[in-house]
Short mmCIF file of C-alpha atoms in Angstrom, two decimals:
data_model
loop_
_atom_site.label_atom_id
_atom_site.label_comp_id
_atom_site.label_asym_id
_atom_site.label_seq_id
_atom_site.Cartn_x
_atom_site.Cartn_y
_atom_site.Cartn_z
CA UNK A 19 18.48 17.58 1.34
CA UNK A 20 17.71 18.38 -2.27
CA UNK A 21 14.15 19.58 -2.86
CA UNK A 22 12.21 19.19 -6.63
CA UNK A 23 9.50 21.20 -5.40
CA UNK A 24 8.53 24.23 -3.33
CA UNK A 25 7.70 23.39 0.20
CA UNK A 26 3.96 23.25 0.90
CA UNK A 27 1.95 25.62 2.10
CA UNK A 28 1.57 26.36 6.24
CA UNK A 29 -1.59 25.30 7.25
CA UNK A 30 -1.91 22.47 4.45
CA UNK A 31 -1.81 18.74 5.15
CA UNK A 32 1.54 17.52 3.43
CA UNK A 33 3.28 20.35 5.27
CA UNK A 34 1.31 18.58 8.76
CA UNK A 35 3.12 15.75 7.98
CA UNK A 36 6.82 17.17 7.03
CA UNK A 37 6.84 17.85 10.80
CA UNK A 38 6.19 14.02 11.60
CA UNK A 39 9.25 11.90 11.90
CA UNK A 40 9.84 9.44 9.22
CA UNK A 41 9.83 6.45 11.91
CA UNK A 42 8.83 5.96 15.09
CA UNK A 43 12.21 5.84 16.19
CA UNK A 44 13.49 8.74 14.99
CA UNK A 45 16.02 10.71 17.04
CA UNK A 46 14.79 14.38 17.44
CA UNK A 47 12.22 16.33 19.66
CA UNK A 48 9.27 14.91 18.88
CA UNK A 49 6.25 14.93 21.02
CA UNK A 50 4.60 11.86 21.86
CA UNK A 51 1.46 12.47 19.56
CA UNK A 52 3.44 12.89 16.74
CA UNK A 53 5.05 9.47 17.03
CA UNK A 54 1.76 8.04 17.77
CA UNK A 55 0.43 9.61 14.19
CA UNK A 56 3.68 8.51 12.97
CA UNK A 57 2.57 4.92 13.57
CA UNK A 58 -1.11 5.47 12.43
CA UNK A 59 0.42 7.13 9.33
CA UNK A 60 2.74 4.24 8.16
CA UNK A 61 0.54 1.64 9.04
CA UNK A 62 -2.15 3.02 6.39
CA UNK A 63 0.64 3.66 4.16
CA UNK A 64 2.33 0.01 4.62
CA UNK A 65 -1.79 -1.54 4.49
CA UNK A 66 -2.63 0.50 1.46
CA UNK A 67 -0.12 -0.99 -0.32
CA UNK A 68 0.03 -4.34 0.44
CA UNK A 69 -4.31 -4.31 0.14
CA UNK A 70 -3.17 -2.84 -3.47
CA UNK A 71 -0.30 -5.72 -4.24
CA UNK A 72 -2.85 -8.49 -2.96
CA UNK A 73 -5.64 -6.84 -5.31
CA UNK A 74 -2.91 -6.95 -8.24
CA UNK A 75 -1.62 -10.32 -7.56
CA UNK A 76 -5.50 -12.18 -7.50
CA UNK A 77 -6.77 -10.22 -10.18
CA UNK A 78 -3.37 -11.62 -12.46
CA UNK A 79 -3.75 -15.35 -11.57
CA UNK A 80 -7.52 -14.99 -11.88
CA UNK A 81 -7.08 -13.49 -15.06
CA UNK A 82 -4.50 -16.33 -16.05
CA UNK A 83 -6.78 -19.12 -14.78
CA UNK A 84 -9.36 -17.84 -16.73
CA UNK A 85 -7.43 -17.72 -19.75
CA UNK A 86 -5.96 -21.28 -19.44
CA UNK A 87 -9.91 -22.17 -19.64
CA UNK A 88 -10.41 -20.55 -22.31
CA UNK A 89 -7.41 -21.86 -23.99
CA UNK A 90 -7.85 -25.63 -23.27
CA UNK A 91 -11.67 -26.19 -22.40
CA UNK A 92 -12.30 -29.67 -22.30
CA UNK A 93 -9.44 -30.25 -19.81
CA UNK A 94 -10.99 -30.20 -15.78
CA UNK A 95 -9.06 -27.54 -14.20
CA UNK A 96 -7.19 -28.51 -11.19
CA UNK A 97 -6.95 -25.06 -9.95
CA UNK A 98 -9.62 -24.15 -7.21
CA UNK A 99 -10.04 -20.33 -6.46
CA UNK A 100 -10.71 -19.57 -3.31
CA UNK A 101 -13.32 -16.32 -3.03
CA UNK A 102 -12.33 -13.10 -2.54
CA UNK A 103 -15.19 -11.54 -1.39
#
């Protein structure tokens, strides 16, 4: 595999998690911790992300409701936002 940087450091966290497989699933010998972390692991990653596209996503058609208000104001909105927090 082609590298674009130096491998990390021993001791360090990214080069903890080079020895992780990249699934769950992943042939190799891998001890049953590390495919336990592997699942931990992804599931922040996969959360983190989607949390992150939802935040994106409300904050745009918020943004664009708001704007259609402010663009039209004597017409009743028919949009109802539901709360986020």
């Amino acid at each position: 595999a082609m590298r674009f940087a130096s491998p990390p450091a021993a001791g360090t966290f990214l080069h903890f998690i080079e020895g992780v497989p990249k699934h769950a699933l992943q042939l190799g010998s891998y001890a049953l911790w590390q495919r336990l972390f592997c699942i931990v692991y992804k599931g922040l990653q996969f959360g983190s992300v989607g949390f992150f596209a939802s935040l994106i996503g409300h904050s745009a058609t918020k943004a664009l409701v708001e704007y259609r208000k402010k663009m039209n104001p004597e017409e009743e909105s028919q949009v109802k936002l539901a709360p986020v927090l």
